[in-house]
Amino acid sequence: MSAPPSTEVWYETSARLAFRVGQVSDPIPPQFQQGAMAHCMTIGYKNQLRRDTIDLYYHGFDNYMNHAFPEDELKPITCRPLTRDTQNEGHIELNDSLGNYSLTLIDSLTTLAILASAPPEALRERRPLEDFQNGVLHLVNLYGDGTKGKDGQGLRARGFDIDSKVQVFETVIRGVGGLVSAHLFAEGHLPINGYDPKSKHSEAPGPRGGSDWPNGLIYDGQLLRLAQDLANRLLPAFQTPTSIPYPRVNLRRGIPFYSNSPINQDAEHGQCEPNESNSQEITETCSAGAGSLVLEFTTLSHLTGDPRFETLARKAFEAIWDRKSSIGLIGAGIDPETGQWITPYTGIGAGVDSFFEYAMKGHVLLSAGTEDQKQDASRYLTIWKEAHQGIKHHLFRDSGYQHPHYIQGDLHTGAARYFWIDSLSAYYPSVLTLSGELEEAISTHLLSTALWTRYSALPERWNAASGTIDLGLRWWGGRPEFIESTWYLFHATKDPFYMHVGEMVLRDIEARCRTPCGWAGLEDVRTGEMKDRMESFFLGETAKYLYLLFDPEHPLNHLDKAFVFTTEGHPVILPSETKRCSRSERYPVGQSESVDTLEDTCPIPPVSPPFTLSATTSRGDFFHAANLARLHQTPALGGKRSFAVESSDWDETIVPRGNLSQNGRTYYPWTLPPDLVPANGISSKPATRLTFDLSFPSLPNAAPGPLTLQKVSDGVLINSISAVKLGLIREPFEFEGADGSLATADSFRIHYVSHIALGRDEKVLISPEAIAELNPLDPYFTKHRDFTTLDIMLDLGLRSGNTSSYMEGSGSSSPDGSGEVNMSSLNSKTFQSLFDQIYSALQQQIPLDDAITSAKLSRGNNLPLTRPLLSATAATGVGAAPLPDVPDAVSNAGTPLQWTSVFVSDEACDGKLPPHAPRDHQVIVMKRGSCTFSEKLRNIPSFAPSTQSLQIVLIVSFREDYIGDPMTRPLLDDSQYTPSGILRRYPIPMVMVHGDEATYAMLKSVKGVGLRRRYHFSSQGLQIGNLVVV
């Protein structure tokens, strides 16, 4: 660990990031001087945490029922209900989720069902099962039982026939998901200790029958029918040209405000109303909102037999994924009418988060179903793995950046755009844990834990670069994502560290968020200023995950079935005995990548070192997360009291926290007992990455500033090196060693050029002319010739007779016997089209024939007078000869290429070529195959060396000949001999170009051939990997 820029001495221990001894009199705490016996959290204290969590839930729930029900949410400071802003429909912060249908009760029913399985000593006088059943009765009284008869009319509405414009996503995950999951508990498909739903009421009216509850309700599926009613009211939003749903819908009137919807195109029968406002409704939605409906809607279709819900949700999910960028990333904002991305950057948090969650959980939910469902499950798994691969490659910053975390990157290049981390992204370790990516989950979760320790909450956005809250987004509204990931990690590792993380969260909520009437969110995590709102998800998710964490014996924690929690924390499962949708009714999967090629293993939990109980706290990088979170800058004040206080000298946080810390230092979580950490542990030295800038001087006759750099499809083209600044970073890369195994070496990567940031796979392209005036031996920018690969430059244009074609057995060099192939002149559009296609092909390493085909050029069309390059490899082996010592070919069409006479053969395996072939032609072209490369050279007659005779042999390798790497070198495993068996005095150089029939045909018609060597650059002895000289 590098020392801070001061004279302080830092002692590195595994119990804190650093013990600051700027005042030498400060002692090292006794618990770190020698080992201590580690201890577990006692059973009694765990039970206390369960009781405290139940009390936390009921303090919110009882106050909601007393002060806010039947409205949507509670204002815990003023003890009043929080309702929709009917005066301002554009107040989407409220109106998107508050639909005027008793939201908090619906969202918290499943938490009551889970608490109903708590042990009696934790519940004391609480009766959550009774409260659950009474809550269902309240909903039935208010909104009916979901039938079409008189019982379907409630005191408030028939079903959810309510004039409220709501967000589709929020309504699905909170409303539909809450009702469906509560139904699964009511029917016994999800466990409640001591509850037997199979007890039928013998006098139940009608054919449905049902379970007789003590409150007088005969439960026969009322919640499911209400869920279907609510979901039906959302279906108009799916009427878009792209299958991506509109973001909002009116529960009574549909989508009259989206005039471009197909259902509003009919002026007579469409939904548009004559007096509808002319104001333009926002159509932008997000990937999470559009693609995260499949769990709730798939379960609903399975339970009701109505395939529409799963079909529409699946189409929306696939429509989002189909629009991923070329590097495998999806954006946050998208227009459902055009299918175009609106935001140019992406990450793992707000706007995209639950799409990835539902890809993985969709796989789990369907994995135990029918064969068709298992096929769908495989599709979901493939999408998750491809999505995670793109995220980890482009957006993940590993331990070389202090501690693993994620950034916001460019959607199309992956280049770094922003460095903030939002509180929503704390969910990602839970998905990683579920998918078996345990190491990545543990390491990234540590940063969230350190940040919570610093702020006693997670700010909405925190900037990893500056170490401060980003753009004033200081609030925490009671979000559950961090504690959700903590629960997943505890059950994957059984590490008591995560129990103490949950304890910290519980104690901080109790200390900072409690009001006489409920639990308030924090408007400012620094000052503790409260917000007068208790979001429905606080009871529906945060309290739920906290309780499940503290009750490892809960039946849901041991349910060995394919169930998942939705993104709103509602457990869902597909019961085998309920209705199903036939495969023909479901969205077709189509062809997808086989997951057989993907690794599907779950790692075993990390093993704790001897005499310790926590593998997490024993990690060598445990305090690297605290370093990134700047916990070491949090002063320890008041002896045994640890305050989350930040000095105004370096941060805006100014108000202390009064929670007790068991070690009195900047130590996370602050509830972690010192005995849980190895007393003699050492914090490993944080990895560092060498970065530096190369600044080039202003050169005379350089191109003007705006022309210096040009953004191209896969990077940046430097037209002039004058006054350019290159930012380099040292990184390891993998390559295949001589024995075929993977080896690792370091190289430099250019990560920005002047003001342009680059993605991990982007290249920096530069011409030899742009660097001609630089010193090739500069140790910081050294030029090297590549002796393995090169480029063959061709002139394409009007021919006049200096290309011959000899096909073995034909006896003539061309159809008319003259050996001439003429080509017509070109127009400028054709020239530019082919040039663009060839340039793109070269950068992407695709065969030239593909480029020509895509440009829709054929031999009969006007080909351009241009000079494309063919990638080539030099021969190797005992018979390989050095390449001709000629100047590099230049792209200037006014300068002739080195060789202007070309003889084109086929494989050249059935006999020797005619004597004039090597005597009168400087280049011989052969097809690969039918015999060895040495045998091809043996069939070339002897000739007297001269500038007009044979200089080089080009082998054309066709795509079907590729075995492994298409850039394979031709092997000359024998010395070169003439057809008469005499050792050649002047061996012939050979190179192999890679293409197809179009490449071969083009070589019959060239005006000239030249050789351009490839170069690479190094700095301080390491190659600059993404700098390409073109």
Short mmCIF file of N, CA and C in Angstrom, two decimals, residues 727-853:
data_model
loop_
_atom_site.label_atom_id
_atom_site.label_comp_id
_atom_site.label_asym_id
_atom_site.label_seq_id
_atom_site.Cartn_x
_atom_site.Cartn_y
_atom_site.Cartn_z
N GLY A 727 -2.52 9.09 -23.95
CA GLY A 727 -2.54 8.57 -22.58
C GLY A 727 -2.36 7.07 -22.61
N LEU A 728 -1.33 6.54 -21.95
CA LEU A 728 -1.01 5.12 -21.97
C LEU A 728 -1.20 4.52 -20.58
N ILE A 729 -1.65 3.27 -20.57
CA ILE A 729 -1.83 2.54 -19.33
C ILE A 729 -1.25 1.15 -19.51
N ARG A 730 -0.54 0.69 -18.51
CA ARG A 730 0.09 -0.64 -18.57
C ARG A 730 -0.90 -1.69 -18.12
N GLU A 731 -1.12 -2.71 -18.96
CA GLU A 731 -2.10 -3.74 -18.66
C GLU A 731 -1.56 -5.10 -19.09
N PRO A 732 -1.98 -6.16 -18.42
CA PRO A 732 -1.62 -7.51 -18.89
C PRO A 732 -2.52 -7.94 -20.03
N PHE A 733 -2.00 -8.77 -20.89
CA PHE A 733 -2.83 -9.36 -21.94
C PHE A 733 -2.44 -10.81 -22.10
N GLU A 734 -3.40 -11.60 -22.57
CA GLU A 734 -3.16 -13.03 -22.76
C GLU A 734 -2.88 -13.32 -24.22
N PHE A 735 -1.99 -14.29 -24.46
CA PHE A 735 -1.70 -14.72 -25.82
C PHE A 735 -1.35 -16.20 -25.78
N GLU A 736 -1.38 -16.81 -26.95
CA GLU A 736 -1.09 -18.24 -27.03
C GLU A 736 0.40 -18.45 -27.16
N GLY A 737 0.97 -19.23 -26.24
CA GLY A 737 2.39 -19.51 -26.25
C GLY A 737 2.76 -20.52 -27.30
N ALA A 738 4.06 -20.78 -27.40
CA ALA A 738 4.57 -21.70 -28.42
C ALA A 738 4.01 -23.11 -28.23
N ASP A 739 3.71 -23.50 -27.00
CA ASP A 739 3.18 -24.84 -26.74
C ASP A 739 1.67 -24.90 -26.79
N GLY A 740 1.04 -23.81 -27.20
CA GLY A 740 -0.40 -23.77 -27.32
C GLY A 740 -1.12 -23.33 -26.07
N SER A 741 -0.44 -23.18 -24.96
CA SER A 741 -1.07 -22.75 -23.72
C SER A 741 -1.14 -21.23 -23.67
N LEU A 742 -2.04 -20.73 -22.81
CA LEU A 742 -2.19 -19.30 -22.66
C LEU A 742 -1.06 -18.74 -21.78
N ALA A 743 -0.48 -17.67 -22.27
CA ALA A 743 0.56 -16.99 -21.51
C ALA A 743 0.12 -15.55 -21.29
N THR A 744 0.75 -14.89 -20.34
CA THR A 744 0.40 -13.51 -20.01
C THR A 744 1.64 -12.64 -20.07
N ALA A 745 1.46 -11.47 -20.62
CA ALA A 745 2.55 -10.49 -20.67
C ALA A 745 1.93 -9.12 -20.54
N ASP A 746 2.75 -8.14 -20.25
CA ASP A 746 2.29 -6.77 -20.11
C ASP A 746 2.50 -6.00 -21.40
N SER A 747 1.63 -5.05 -21.62
CA SER A 747 1.78 -4.13 -22.75
C SER A 747 1.14 -2.81 -22.35
N PHE A 748 1.37 -1.81 -23.16
CA PHE A 748 0.69 -0.54 -22.96
C PHE A 748 -0.52 -0.47 -23.87
N ARG A 749 -1.56 0.18 -23.37
CA ARG A 749 -2.74 0.45 -24.19
C ARG A 749 -3.00 1.95 -24.16
N ILE A 750 -3.24 2.52 -25.32
CA ILE A 750 -3.62 3.93 -25.39
C ILE A 750 -5.09 4.03 -25.00
N HIS A 751 -5.37 4.72 -23.89
CA HIS A 751 -6.76 4.81 -23.44
C HIS A 751 -7.38 6.18 -23.73
N TYR A 752 -6.59 7.12 -24.19
CA TYR A 752 -7.19 8.33 -24.74
C TYR A 752 -6.20 8.99 -25.68
N VAL A 753 -6.74 9.69 -26.65
CA VAL A 753 -5.95 10.47 -27.61
C VAL A 753 -6.44 11.91 -27.52
N SER A 754 -5.57 12.78 -27.00
CA SER A 754 -5.95 14.17 -26.76
C SER A 754 -7.24 14.20 -25.95
N HIS A 755 -8.35 14.67 -26.51
CA HIS A 755 -9.59 14.79 -25.75
C HIS A 755 -10.53 13.62 -25.95
N ILE A 756 -10.11 12.58 -26.65
CA ILE A 756 -11.00 11.47 -27.00
C ILE A 756 -10.66 10.25 -26.15
N ALA A 757 -11.61 9.78 -25.33
CA ALA A 757 -11.42 8.56 -24.55
C ALA A 757 -11.68 7.35 -25.43
N LEU A 758 -10.95 6.28 -25.20
CA LEU A 758 -11.06 5.08 -26.02
C LEU A 758 -11.57 3.91 -25.20
N GLY A 759 -12.33 3.04 -25.86
CA GLY A 759 -12.76 1.81 -25.25
C GLY A 759 -11.64 0.79 -25.23
N ARG A 760 -11.88 -0.30 -24.50
CA ARG A 760 -10.83 -1.30 -24.32
C ARG A 760 -10.40 -1.94 -25.64
N ASP A 761 -11.30 -2.06 -26.60
CA ASP A 761 -10.98 -2.72 -27.86
C ASP A 761 -10.72 -1.75 -29.00
N GLU A 762 -10.76 -0.47 -28.74
CA GLU A 762 -10.56 0.49 -29.82
C GLU A 762 -9.08 0.62 -30.15
N LYS A 763 -8.82 0.96 -31.40
CA LYS A 763 -7.46 1.08 -31.90
C LYS A 763 -7.13 2.54 -32.20
N VAL A 764 -5.85 2.81 -32.23
CA VAL A 764 -5.35 4.11 -32.69
C VAL A 764 -4.63 3.85 -34.00
N LEU A 765 -5.15 4.41 -35.07
CA LEU A 765 -4.61 4.20 -36.41
C LEU A 765 -3.77 5.41 -36.81
N ILE A 766 -2.61 5.12 -37.39
CA ILE A 766 -1.71 6.20 -37.77
C ILE A 766 -0.95 5.78 -39.02
N SER A 767 -0.73 6.71 -39.92
CA SER A 767 -0.04 6.38 -41.17
C SER A 767 1.46 6.55 -41.01
N PRO A 768 2.27 5.84 -41.80
CA PRO A 768 3.73 6.01 -41.72
C PRO A 768 4.15 7.45 -41.98
N GLU A 769 3.41 8.14 -42.86
CA GLU A 769 3.77 9.52 -43.17
C GLU A 769 3.63 10.42 -41.95
N ALA A 770 2.63 10.12 -41.08
CA ALA A 770 2.40 10.97 -39.92
C ALA A 770 3.52 10.88 -38.90
N ILE A 771 4.25 9.77 -38.91
CA ILE A 771 5.32 9.59 -37.92
C ILE A 771 6.70 9.59 -38.56
N ALA A 772 6.77 10.00 -39.83
CA ALA A 772 8.04 9.93 -40.56
C ALA A 772 9.11 10.82 -39.93
N GLU A 773 8.72 11.92 -39.34
CA GLU A 773 9.70 12.86 -38.81
C GLU A 773 10.13 12.56 -37.38
N LEU A 774 9.54 11.50 -36.76
CA LEU A 774 9.90 11.18 -35.39
C LEU A 774 11.14 10.31 -35.34
N ASN A 775 11.85 10.40 -34.26
CA ASN A 775 13.04 9.57 -34.04
C ASN A 775 12.60 8.14 -33.78
N PRO A 776 12.93 7.18 -34.66
CA PRO A 776 12.44 5.81 -34.47
C PRO A 776 13.05 5.11 -33.27
N LEU A 777 14.11 5.67 -32.68
CA LEU A 777 14.78 5.04 -31.54
C LEU A 777 14.43 5.72 -30.21
N ASP A 778 13.46 6.61 -30.22
CA ASP A 778 13.04 7.26 -28.99
C ASP A 778 12.57 6.18 -28.00
N PRO A 779 13.15 6.08 -26.80
CA PRO A 779 12.78 4.98 -25.88
C PRO A 779 11.33 5.03 -25.42
N TYR A 780 10.70 6.18 -25.52
CA TYR A 780 9.29 6.28 -25.13
C TYR A 780 8.34 6.05 -26.31
N PHE A 781 8.90 5.99 -27.52
CA PHE A 781 8.07 5.78 -28.70
C PHE A 781 8.96 5.18 -29.78
N THR A 782 9.26 3.88 -29.62
CA THR A 782 10.24 3.20 -30.44
C THR A 782 9.55 2.42 -31.55
N LYS A 783 10.09 2.54 -32.76
CA LYS A 783 9.50 1.89 -33.93
C LYS A 783 10.17 0.54 -34.17
N HIS A 784 9.34 -0.51 -34.42
CA HIS A 784 9.85 -1.86 -34.68
C HIS A 784 9.20 -2.41 -35.94
N ARG A 785 9.97 -3.15 -36.72
CA ARG A 785 9.42 -3.80 -37.91
C ARG A 785 8.87 -5.16 -37.52
N ASP A 786 7.74 -5.52 -38.11
CA ASP A 786 7.12 -6.82 -37.90
C ASP A 786 7.64 -7.77 -38.97
N PHE A 787 8.30 -8.85 -38.55
CA PHE A 787 8.88 -9.79 -39.51
C PHE A 787 7.96 -10.96 -39.82
N THR A 788 6.79 -10.95 -39.27
CA THR A 788 5.86 -12.05 -39.48
C THR A 788 4.72 -11.67 -40.42
N THR A 789 4.11 -10.54 -40.21
CA THR A 789 2.98 -10.11 -41.02
C THR A 789 3.35 -8.87 -41.82
N LEU A 790 2.66 -8.68 -42.91
CA LEU A 790 2.89 -7.54 -43.78
C LEU A 790 1.62 -7.30 -44.58
N ASP A 791 1.65 -6.31 -45.43
CA ASP A 791 0.52 -6.02 -46.30
C ASP A 791 0.99 -6.02 -47.75
N ILE A 792 0.17 -6.57 -48.61
CA ILE A 792 0.41 -6.52 -50.06
C ILE A 792 -0.51 -5.45 -50.62
N MET A 793 0.09 -4.45 -51.25
CA MET A 793 -0.68 -3.35 -51.82
C MET A 793 -0.92 -3.61 -53.29
N LEU A 794 -2.13 -3.36 -53.74
CA LEU A 794 -2.53 -3.60 -55.12
C LEU A 794 -2.99 -2.31 -55.77
N ASP A 795 -2.66 -2.18 -57.05
CA ASP A 795 -3.26 -1.13 -57.88
C ASP A 795 -4.38 -1.75 -58.68
N LEU A 796 -5.58 -1.22 -58.55
CA LEU A 796 -6.72 -1.69 -59.33
C LEU A 796 -7.09 -0.60 -60.31
N GLY A 797 -7.24 -0.94 -61.57
CA GLY A 797 -7.58 0.11 -62.53
C GLY A 797 -7.47 -0.38 -63.95
N LEU A 798 -7.38 0.56 -64.87
CA LEU A 798 -7.32 0.26 -66.30
C LEU A 798 -6.06 -0.51 -66.61
N ARG A 799 -6.18 -1.66 -67.23
CA ARG A 799 -5.05 -2.52 -67.54
C ARG A 799 -4.73 -2.44 -69.03
N SER A 800 -3.47 -2.74 -69.36
CA SER A 800 -3.08 -2.67 -70.77
C SER A 800 -2.22 -3.83 -71.20
N GLY A 801 -2.28 -4.95 -70.46
CA GLY A 801 -1.65 -6.12 -71.02
C GLY A 801 -0.49 -6.69 -70.26
N ASN A 802 -0.23 -6.28 -69.05
CA ASN A 802 0.94 -6.82 -68.37
C ASN A 802 0.56 -7.76 -67.23
N THR A 803 -0.63 -8.38 -67.31
CA THR A 803 -0.99 -9.43 -66.38
C THR A 803 -1.33 -10.68 -67.16
N SER A 804 -0.71 -11.80 -66.82
CA SER A 804 -0.95 -13.07 -67.50
C SER A 804 -1.68 -14.02 -66.58
N SER A 805 -2.48 -14.90 -67.16
CA SER A 805 -3.18 -15.91 -66.39
C SER A 805 -2.92 -17.25 -67.02
N TYR A 806 -2.29 -18.16 -66.29
CA TYR A 806 -2.00 -19.49 -66.80
C TYR A 806 -2.72 -20.50 -65.94
N MET A 807 -3.65 -21.22 -66.52
CA MET A 807 -4.36 -22.26 -65.79
C MET A 807 -3.83 -23.59 -66.30
N GLU A 808 -3.35 -24.41 -65.37
CA GLU A 808 -2.72 -25.66 -65.77
C GLU A 808 -3.67 -26.51 -66.61
N GLY A 809 -3.13 -26.96 -67.73
CA GLY A 809 -3.92 -27.78 -68.62
C GLY A 809 -4.68 -26.98 -69.66
N SER A 810 -4.72 -25.67 -69.55
CA SER A 810 -5.50 -24.88 -70.50
C SER A 810 -4.69 -24.50 -71.71
N GLY A 811 -3.39 -24.28 -71.52
CA GLY A 811 -2.54 -23.93 -72.63
C GLY A 811 -2.62 -22.49 -73.04
N SER A 812 -3.44 -21.70 -72.36
CA SER A 812 -3.54 -20.29 -72.71
C SER A 812 -3.62 -19.47 -71.44
N SER A 813 -3.29 -18.22 -71.53
CA SER A 813 -3.25 -17.37 -70.35
C SER A 813 -4.52 -16.58 -70.15
N SER A 814 -5.41 -16.55 -71.12
CA SER A 814 -6.68 -15.86 -70.98
C SER A 814 -7.62 -16.38 -72.03
N PRO A 815 -8.90 -16.05 -71.96
CA PRO A 815 -9.85 -16.60 -72.93
C PRO A 815 -9.45 -16.34 -74.37
N ASP A 816 -8.83 -15.24 -74.68
CA ASP A 816 -8.45 -14.97 -76.05
C ASP A 816 -6.99 -15.32 -76.32
N GLY A 817 -6.33 -15.91 -75.30
CA GLY A 817 -4.96 -16.36 -75.49
C GLY A 817 -3.93 -15.28 -75.38
N SER A 818 -4.32 -14.05 -75.12
CA SER A 818 -3.35 -12.96 -75.08
C SER A 818 -2.76 -12.76 -73.70
N GLY A 819 -3.40 -13.34 -72.68
CA GLY A 819 -2.95 -13.10 -71.31
C GLY A 819 -3.35 -11.76 -70.76
N GLU A 820 -4.21 -11.03 -71.48
CA GLU A 820 -4.60 -9.70 -71.03
C GLU A 820 -6.01 -9.72 -70.46
N VAL A 821 -6.21 -9.02 -69.37
CA VAL A 821 -7.55 -8.82 -68.79
C VAL A 821 -7.73 -7.33 -68.62
N ASN A 822 -8.67 -6.72 -69.36
CA ASN A 822 -8.88 -5.27 -69.30
C ASN A 822 -10.02 -4.92 -68.36
N MET A 823 -9.88 -3.80 -67.66
CA MET A 823 -10.90 -3.31 -66.75
C MET A 823 -11.22 -1.88 -67.12
N SER A 824 -12.48 -1.54 -66.98
CA SER A 824 -12.92 -0.20 -67.36
C SER A 824 -12.60 0.82 -66.28
N SER A 825 -12.80 2.05 -66.59
CA SER A 825 -12.53 3.12 -65.61
C SER A 825 -13.64 3.18 -64.56
N LEU A 826 -13.42 4.03 -63.56
CA LEU A 826 -14.29 4.05 -62.39
C LEU A 826 -14.91 5.40 -62.15
N ASN A 827 -16.11 5.40 -61.53
CA ASN A 827 -16.66 6.67 -61.08
C ASN A 827 -16.31 6.89 -59.61
N SER A 828 -16.48 8.11 -59.13
CA SER A 828 -16.01 8.48 -57.80
C SER A 828 -16.78 7.75 -56.69
N LYS A 829 -18.10 7.54 -56.88
CA LYS A 829 -18.87 6.86 -55.84
C LYS A 829 -18.41 5.42 -55.66
N THR A 830 -18.15 4.74 -56.78
CA THR A 830 -17.67 3.37 -56.69
C THR A 830 -16.32 3.32 -56.00
N PHE A 831 -15.48 4.27 -56.36
CA PHE A 831 -14.16 4.35 -55.72
C PHE A 831 -14.29 4.49 -54.20
N GLN A 832 -15.10 5.43 -53.77
CA GLN A 832 -15.23 5.67 -52.34
C GLN A 832 -15.86 4.49 -51.63
N SER A 833 -16.85 3.84 -52.28
CA SER A 833 -17.53 2.72 -51.67
C SER A 833 -16.56 1.57 -51.41
N LEU A 834 -15.78 1.22 -52.43
CA LEU A 834 -14.86 0.11 -52.25
C LEU A 834 -13.77 0.46 -51.24
N PHE A 835 -13.30 1.69 -51.30
CA PHE A 835 -12.27 2.10 -50.36
C PHE A 835 -12.77 1.97 -48.91
N ASP A 836 -13.99 2.44 -48.67
CA ASP A 836 -14.55 2.36 -47.32
C ASP A 836 -14.69 0.91 -46.87
N GLN A 837 -15.16 0.05 -47.78
CA GLN A 837 -15.36 -1.34 -47.41
C GLN A 837 -14.03 -2.05 -47.15
N ILE A 838 -13.05 -1.78 -47.99
CA ILE A 838 -11.75 -2.42 -47.80
C ILE A 838 -11.10 -1.92 -46.52
N TYR A 839 -11.21 -0.61 -46.27
CA TYR A 839 -10.62 -0.06 -45.04
C TYR A 839 -11.24 -0.71 -43.81
N SER A 840 -12.58 -0.84 -43.84
CA SER A 840 -13.26 -1.46 -42.71
C SER A 840 -12.84 -2.92 -42.56
N ALA A 841 -12.69 -3.61 -43.69
CA ALA A 841 -12.30 -5.02 -43.64
C ALA A 841 -10.92 -5.18 -43.02
N LEU A 842 -10.02 -4.29 -43.39
CA LEU A 842 -8.67 -4.38 -42.85
C LEU A 842 -8.66 -4.20 -41.35
N GLN A 843 -9.44 -3.24 -40.87
CA GLN A 843 -9.43 -2.98 -39.44
C GLN A 843 -10.10 -4.11 -38.66
N GLN A 844 -11.07 -4.78 -39.26
CA GLN A 844 -11.78 -5.85 -38.57
C GLN A 844 -11.22 -7.22 -38.90
N GLN A 845 -10.19 -7.28 -39.74
CA GLN A 845 -9.54 -8.53 -40.12
C GLN A 845 -10.53 -9.51 -40.72
N ILE A 846 -11.35 -9.02 -41.64
CA ILE A 846 -12.23 -9.91 -42.38
C ILE A 846 -11.70 -10.03 -43.79
N PRO A 847 -11.97 -11.15 -44.48
CA PRO A 847 -11.42 -11.33 -45.82
C PRO A 847 -11.86 -10.23 -46.77
N LEU A 848 -10.96 -9.90 -47.66
CA LEU A 848 -11.23 -8.81 -48.59
C LEU A 848 -12.43 -9.10 -49.47
N ASP A 849 -12.63 -10.39 -49.82
CA ASP A 849 -13.76 -10.70 -50.69
C ASP A 849 -15.09 -10.34 -50.04
N ASP A 850 -15.15 -10.47 -48.70
CA ASP A 850 -16.38 -10.06 -48.02
C ASP A 850 -16.61 -8.57 -48.17
N ALA A 851 -15.52 -7.81 -48.09
CA ALA A 851 -15.66 -6.37 -48.24
C ALA A 851 -16.14 -6.01 -49.64
N ILE A 852 -15.57 -6.68 -50.62
CA ILE A 852 -15.97 -6.39 -52.00
C ILE A 852 -17.41 -6.81 -52.24
N THR A 853 -17.77 -7.97 -51.71
CA THR A 853 -19.15 -8.43 -51.88
C THR A 853 -20.12 -7.47 -51.22
#
